[in-house]
Short mmCIF file of C-alpha atoms in Angstrom, two decimals:
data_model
loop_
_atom_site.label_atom_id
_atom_site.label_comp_id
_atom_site.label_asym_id
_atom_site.label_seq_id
_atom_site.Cartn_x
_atom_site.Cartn_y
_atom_site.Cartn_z
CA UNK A 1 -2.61 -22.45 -41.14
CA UNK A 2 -1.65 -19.07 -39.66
CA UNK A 3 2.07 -18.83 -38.89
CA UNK A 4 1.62 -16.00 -36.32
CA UNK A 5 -0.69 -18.46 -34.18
CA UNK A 6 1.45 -19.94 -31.49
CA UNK A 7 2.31 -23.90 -31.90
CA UNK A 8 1.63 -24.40 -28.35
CA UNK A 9 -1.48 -23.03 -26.84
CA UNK A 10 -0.44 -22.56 -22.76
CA UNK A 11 -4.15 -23.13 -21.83
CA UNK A 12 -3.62 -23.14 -18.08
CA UNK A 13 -1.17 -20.11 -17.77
CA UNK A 14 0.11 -19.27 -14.10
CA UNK A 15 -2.10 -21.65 -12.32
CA UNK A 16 -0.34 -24.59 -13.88
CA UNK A 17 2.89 -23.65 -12.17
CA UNK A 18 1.15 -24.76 -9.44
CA UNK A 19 -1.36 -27.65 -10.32
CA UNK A 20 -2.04 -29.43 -13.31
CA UNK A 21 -2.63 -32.72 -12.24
CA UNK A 22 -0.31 -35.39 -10.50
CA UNK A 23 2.86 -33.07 -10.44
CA UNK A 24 6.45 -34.61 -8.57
CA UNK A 25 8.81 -33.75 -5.76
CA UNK A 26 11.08 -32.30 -9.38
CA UNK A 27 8.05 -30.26 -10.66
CA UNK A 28 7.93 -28.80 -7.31
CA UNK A 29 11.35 -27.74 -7.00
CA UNK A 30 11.09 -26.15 -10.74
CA UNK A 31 8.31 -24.11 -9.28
CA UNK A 32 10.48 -22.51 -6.88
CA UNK A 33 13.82 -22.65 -9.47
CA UNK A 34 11.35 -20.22 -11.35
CA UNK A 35 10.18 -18.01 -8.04
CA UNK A 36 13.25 -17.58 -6.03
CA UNK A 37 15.34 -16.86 -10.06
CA UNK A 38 12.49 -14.13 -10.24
CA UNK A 39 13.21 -12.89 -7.14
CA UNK A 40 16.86 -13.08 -7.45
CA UNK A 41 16.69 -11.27 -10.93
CA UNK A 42 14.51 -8.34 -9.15
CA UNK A 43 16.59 -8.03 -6.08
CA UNK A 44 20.01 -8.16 -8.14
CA UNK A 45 18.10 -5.03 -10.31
CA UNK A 46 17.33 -3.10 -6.94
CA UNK A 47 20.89 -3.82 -5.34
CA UNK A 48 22.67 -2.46 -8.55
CA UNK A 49 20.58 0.66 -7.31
CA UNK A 50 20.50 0.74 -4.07
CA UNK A 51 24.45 0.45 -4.00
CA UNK A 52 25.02 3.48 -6.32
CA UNK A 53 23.55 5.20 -3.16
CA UNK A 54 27.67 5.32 -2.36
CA UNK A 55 27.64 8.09 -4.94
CA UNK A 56 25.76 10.37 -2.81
CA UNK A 57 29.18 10.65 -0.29
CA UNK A 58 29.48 9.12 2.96
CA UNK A 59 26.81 10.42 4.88
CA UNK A 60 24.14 8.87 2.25
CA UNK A 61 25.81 5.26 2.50
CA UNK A 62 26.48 5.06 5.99
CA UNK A 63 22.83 5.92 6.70
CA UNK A 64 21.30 3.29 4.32
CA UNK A 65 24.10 0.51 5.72
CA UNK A 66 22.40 1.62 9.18
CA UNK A 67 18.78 0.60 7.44
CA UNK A 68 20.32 -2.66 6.63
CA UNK A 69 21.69 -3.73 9.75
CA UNK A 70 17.82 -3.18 11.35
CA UNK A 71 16.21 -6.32 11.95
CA UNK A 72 13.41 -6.35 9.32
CA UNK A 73 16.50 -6.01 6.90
CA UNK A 74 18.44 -8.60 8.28
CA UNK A 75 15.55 -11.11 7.43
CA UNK A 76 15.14 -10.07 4.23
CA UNK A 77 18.62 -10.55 3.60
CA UNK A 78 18.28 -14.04 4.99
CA UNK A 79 15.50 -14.87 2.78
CA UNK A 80 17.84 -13.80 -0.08
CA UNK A 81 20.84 -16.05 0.73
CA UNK A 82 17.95 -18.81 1.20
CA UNK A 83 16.90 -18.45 -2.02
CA UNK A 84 19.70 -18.21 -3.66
CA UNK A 85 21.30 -21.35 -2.08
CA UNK A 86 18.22 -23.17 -3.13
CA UNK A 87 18.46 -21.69 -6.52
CA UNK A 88 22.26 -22.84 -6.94
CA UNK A 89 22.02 -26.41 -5.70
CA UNK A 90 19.18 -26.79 -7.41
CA UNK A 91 20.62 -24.92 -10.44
CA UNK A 92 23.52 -28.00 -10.08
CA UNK A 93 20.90 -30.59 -9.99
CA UNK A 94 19.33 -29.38 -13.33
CA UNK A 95 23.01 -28.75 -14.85
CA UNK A 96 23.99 -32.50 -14.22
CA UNK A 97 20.36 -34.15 -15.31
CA UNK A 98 20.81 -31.45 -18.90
CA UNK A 99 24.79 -33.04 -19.41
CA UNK A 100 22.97 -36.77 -18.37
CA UNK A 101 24.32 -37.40 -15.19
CA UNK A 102 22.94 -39.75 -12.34
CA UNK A 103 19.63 -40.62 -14.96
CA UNK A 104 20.91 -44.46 -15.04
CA UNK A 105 21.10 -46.07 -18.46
CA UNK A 106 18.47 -46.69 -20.30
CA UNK A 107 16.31 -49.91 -19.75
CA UNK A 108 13.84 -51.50 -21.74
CA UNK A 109 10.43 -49.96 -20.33
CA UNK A 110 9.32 -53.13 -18.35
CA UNK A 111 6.49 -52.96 -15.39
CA UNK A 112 7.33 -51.91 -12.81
CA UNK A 113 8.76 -48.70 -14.54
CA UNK A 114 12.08 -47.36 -13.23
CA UNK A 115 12.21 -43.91 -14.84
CA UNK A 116 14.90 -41.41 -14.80
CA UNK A 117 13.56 -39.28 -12.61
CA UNK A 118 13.13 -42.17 -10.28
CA UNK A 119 16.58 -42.97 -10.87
CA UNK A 120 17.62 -39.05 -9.99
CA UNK A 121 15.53 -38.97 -7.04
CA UNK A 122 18.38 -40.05 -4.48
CA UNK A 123 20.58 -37.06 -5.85
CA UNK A 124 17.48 -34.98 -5.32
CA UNK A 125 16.79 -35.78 -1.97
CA UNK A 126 20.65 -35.52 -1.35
CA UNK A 127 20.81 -32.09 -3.07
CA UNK A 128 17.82 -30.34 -1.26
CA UNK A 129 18.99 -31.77 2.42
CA UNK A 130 22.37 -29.85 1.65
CA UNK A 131 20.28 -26.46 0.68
CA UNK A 132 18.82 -26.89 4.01
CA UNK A 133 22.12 -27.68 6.18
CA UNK A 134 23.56 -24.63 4.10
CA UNK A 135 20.38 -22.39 4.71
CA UNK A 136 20.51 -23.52 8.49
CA UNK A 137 24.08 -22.60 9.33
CA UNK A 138 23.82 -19.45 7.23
CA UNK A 139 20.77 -18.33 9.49
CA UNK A 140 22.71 -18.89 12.53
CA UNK A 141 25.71 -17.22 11.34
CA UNK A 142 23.81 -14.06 10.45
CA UNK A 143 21.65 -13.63 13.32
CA UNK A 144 24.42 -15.35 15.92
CA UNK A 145 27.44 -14.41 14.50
CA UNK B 1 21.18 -22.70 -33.85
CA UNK B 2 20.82 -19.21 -32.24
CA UNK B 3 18.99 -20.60 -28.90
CA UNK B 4 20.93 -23.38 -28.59
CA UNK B 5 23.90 -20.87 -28.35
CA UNK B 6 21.89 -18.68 -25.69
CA UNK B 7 21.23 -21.68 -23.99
CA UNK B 8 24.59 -22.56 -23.45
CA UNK B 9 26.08 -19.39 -22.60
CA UNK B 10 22.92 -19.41 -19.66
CA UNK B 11 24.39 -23.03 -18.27
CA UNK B 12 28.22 -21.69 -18.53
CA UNK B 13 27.76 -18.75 -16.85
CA UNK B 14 26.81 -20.84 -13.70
CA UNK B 15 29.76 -21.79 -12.34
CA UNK B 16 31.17 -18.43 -12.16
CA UNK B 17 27.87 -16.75 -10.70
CA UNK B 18 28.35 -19.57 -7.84
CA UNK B 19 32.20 -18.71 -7.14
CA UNK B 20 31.86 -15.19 -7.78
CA UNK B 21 28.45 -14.73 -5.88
CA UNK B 22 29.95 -17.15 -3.40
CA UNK B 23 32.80 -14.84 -2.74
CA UNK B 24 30.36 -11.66 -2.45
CA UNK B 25 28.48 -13.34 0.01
CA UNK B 26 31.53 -14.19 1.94
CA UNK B 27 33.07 -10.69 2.04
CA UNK B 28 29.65 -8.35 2.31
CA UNK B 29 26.92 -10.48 4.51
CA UNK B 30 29.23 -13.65 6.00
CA UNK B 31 32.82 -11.12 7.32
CA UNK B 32 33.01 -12.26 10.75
CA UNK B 33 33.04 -15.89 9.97
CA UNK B 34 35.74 -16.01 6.57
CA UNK B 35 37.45 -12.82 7.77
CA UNK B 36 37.16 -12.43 11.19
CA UNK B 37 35.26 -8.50 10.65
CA UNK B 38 32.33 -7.02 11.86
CA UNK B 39 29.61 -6.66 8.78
CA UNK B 40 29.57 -3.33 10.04
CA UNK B 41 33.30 -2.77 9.53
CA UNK B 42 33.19 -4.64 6.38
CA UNK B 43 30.42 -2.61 4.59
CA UNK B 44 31.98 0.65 6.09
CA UNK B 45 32.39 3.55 3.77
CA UNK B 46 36.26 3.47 3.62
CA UNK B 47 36.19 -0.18 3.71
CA UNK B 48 34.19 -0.64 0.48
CA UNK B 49 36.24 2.35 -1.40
CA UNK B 50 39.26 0.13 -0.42
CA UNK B 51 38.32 -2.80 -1.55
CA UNK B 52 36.68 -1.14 -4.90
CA UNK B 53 40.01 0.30 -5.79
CA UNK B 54 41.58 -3.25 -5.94
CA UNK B 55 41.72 -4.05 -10.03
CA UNK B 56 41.29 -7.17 -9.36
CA UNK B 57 37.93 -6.96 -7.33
CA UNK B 58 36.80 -4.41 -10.34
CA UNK B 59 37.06 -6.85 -12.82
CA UNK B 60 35.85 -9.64 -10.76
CA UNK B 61 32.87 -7.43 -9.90
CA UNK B 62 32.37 -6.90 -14.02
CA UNK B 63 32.46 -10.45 -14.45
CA UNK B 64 30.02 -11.02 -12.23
CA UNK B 65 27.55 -8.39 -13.08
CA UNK B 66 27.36 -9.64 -16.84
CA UNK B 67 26.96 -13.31 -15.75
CA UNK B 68 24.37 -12.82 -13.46
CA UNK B 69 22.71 -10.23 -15.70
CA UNK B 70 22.78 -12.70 -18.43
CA UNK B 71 22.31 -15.91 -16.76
CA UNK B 72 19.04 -13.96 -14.61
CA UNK B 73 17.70 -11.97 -17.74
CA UNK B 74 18.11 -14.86 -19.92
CA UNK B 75 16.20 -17.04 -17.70
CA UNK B 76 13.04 -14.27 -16.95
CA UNK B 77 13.07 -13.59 -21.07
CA UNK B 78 12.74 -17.86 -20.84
CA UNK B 79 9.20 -17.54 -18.27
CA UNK B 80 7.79 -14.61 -20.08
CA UNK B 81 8.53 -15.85 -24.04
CA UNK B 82 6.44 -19.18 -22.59
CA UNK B 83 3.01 -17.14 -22.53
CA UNK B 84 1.26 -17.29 -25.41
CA UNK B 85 2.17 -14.14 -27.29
CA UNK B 86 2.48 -12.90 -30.94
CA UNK B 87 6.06 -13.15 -32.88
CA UNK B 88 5.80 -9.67 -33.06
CA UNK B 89 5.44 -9.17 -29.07
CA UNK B 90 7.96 -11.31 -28.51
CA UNK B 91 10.68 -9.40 -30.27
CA UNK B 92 9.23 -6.81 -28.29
CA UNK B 93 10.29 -8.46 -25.09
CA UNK B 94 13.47 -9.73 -26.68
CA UNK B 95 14.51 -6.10 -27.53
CA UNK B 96 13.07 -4.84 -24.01
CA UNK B 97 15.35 -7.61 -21.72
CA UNK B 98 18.25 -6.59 -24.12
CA UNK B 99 17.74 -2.76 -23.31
CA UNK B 100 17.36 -3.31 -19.60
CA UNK B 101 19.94 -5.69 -19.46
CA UNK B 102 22.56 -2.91 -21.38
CA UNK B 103 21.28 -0.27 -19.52
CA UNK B 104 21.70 -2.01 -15.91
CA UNK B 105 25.32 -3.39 -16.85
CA UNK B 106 26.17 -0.10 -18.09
CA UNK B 107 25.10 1.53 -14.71
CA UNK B 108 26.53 -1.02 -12.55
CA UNK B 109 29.95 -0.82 -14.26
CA UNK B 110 29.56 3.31 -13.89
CA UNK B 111 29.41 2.46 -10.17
CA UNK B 112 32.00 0.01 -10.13
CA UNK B 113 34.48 2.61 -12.01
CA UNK B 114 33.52 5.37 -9.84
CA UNK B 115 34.31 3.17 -6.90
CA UNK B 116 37.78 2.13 -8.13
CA UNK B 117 38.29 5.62 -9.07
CA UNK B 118 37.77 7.15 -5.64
CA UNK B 119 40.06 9.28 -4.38
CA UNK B 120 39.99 9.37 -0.86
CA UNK B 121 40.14 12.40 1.22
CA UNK B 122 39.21 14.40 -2.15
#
């Protein structure tokens, strides 16, 4: 057998992020744990930049604060604290299910199953209605302050 | 052994990226509602040079930067190591997210320094 071959052939690639079949509400929400992280990591790279501009003297980082208070700015910026509220409650969901939490004890597998994830699902649902409230009032605080 | 370790250090990281992150938020994009200040006052030239120059806020902000670096690199080198890809490219992108991740932390803390080192009015 060659050693360099990887154990586990990722046939579908990308495109099963998206669909391979009968995914869940959890696979879901792993999809966008993965997009919004990705677009947390980039944006995180650029502001590391972006504020360095304050090097350049006064002039330089007044003038790009004055970009970021224009509109098209302002809902980028929202889009950013969305995702990054979804990202950290649903960061907090995955940290309790990895230390075992709220997964129920387990049961002899008897029909009708009652998996984990079943089990989990409340928490879920609990979780992902708080990202929302938090994503809600953060919108109106920003553009209604 | 050695991932495990990684692992870990990616889940413990968390809690201060949320308090830390939570606390940027608050002070740079949410002012007028925890401190009663325009965002325009609070991302004001000689606002941010005075808050820089707080030690406190420079380590904090140090803190921060490596914990989100690693916890955010950490999690990327995760996505990309699960394409199919050679051992050998694989180190490849090991050593490349270790290089950008030095080089950005490295920066950041330059700016973070400078900041704290300001002095105003020359």
């Amino acid at each position: 057998m060659n050693s360099n071959k990887p154990a586990y052939n990722n046939r579908l690639g990308l495109k099963g992020w998206v669909y391979a079949g009968k995914y869940t509400f959890e696979r879901y929400l792993y999809l966008g744990h993965r997009l919004t992280g990705m677009g947390l990591i980039a944006y995180m790279l650029l502001h590391i930049i972006e504020t360095a501009n304050r090097m350049r003297g006064v002039e330089a980082w007044e003038e790009l604060m004055g970009l970021f208070a224009s509109w098209p700015f302002k809902i980028i910026e929202y889009l950013l604290f969305a995702a990054a509220v979804f990202h950290a409650l649903n960061g907090v969901r995955l940290l309790m299910t990895e230390l075992g939490f709220f997964l129920g004890k387990p049961k002899e597998p008897v029909y009708p199953y009652s998996s984990s994830i079943k089990r989990h699902r409340p928490l879920t649902y609990i979780i992902m209605a708080l990202a929302g409230l938090i994503i809600i009032l953060g919108g109106s605080s920003l553009f209604f302050p | 052994m050695r991932e495990t370790r990684l692992w870990s250090w990616h889940l413990l990281v968390i809690p201060i990226i949320i308090v830390l992150l939570g606390a940027h938020f608050a002070v740079m994009h949410y002012a007028p509602v925890f401190y009663g200040v325009s965002v325009e006052k609070a991302r004001e030239f000689e606002t941010m040079i005075e808050r820089g120059k707080s030690i406190t806020q420079f380590v904090l902000y140090i803190l921060l930067l490596a914990a989100a670096l690693y916890h955010g690199l950490y999690g990327l080198r995760g996505i990309i190591r699960e394409l199919p890809m050679s051992p050998a490219l694989g180190k490849i992108v090991d050593m490349s997210i270790i290089g950008l991740g030095l080089f950005i932390f490295a920066f950041g803390t330059y700016v973070t320094w400078w900041t704290f080192s300001f002095k105003i009015g020359g």
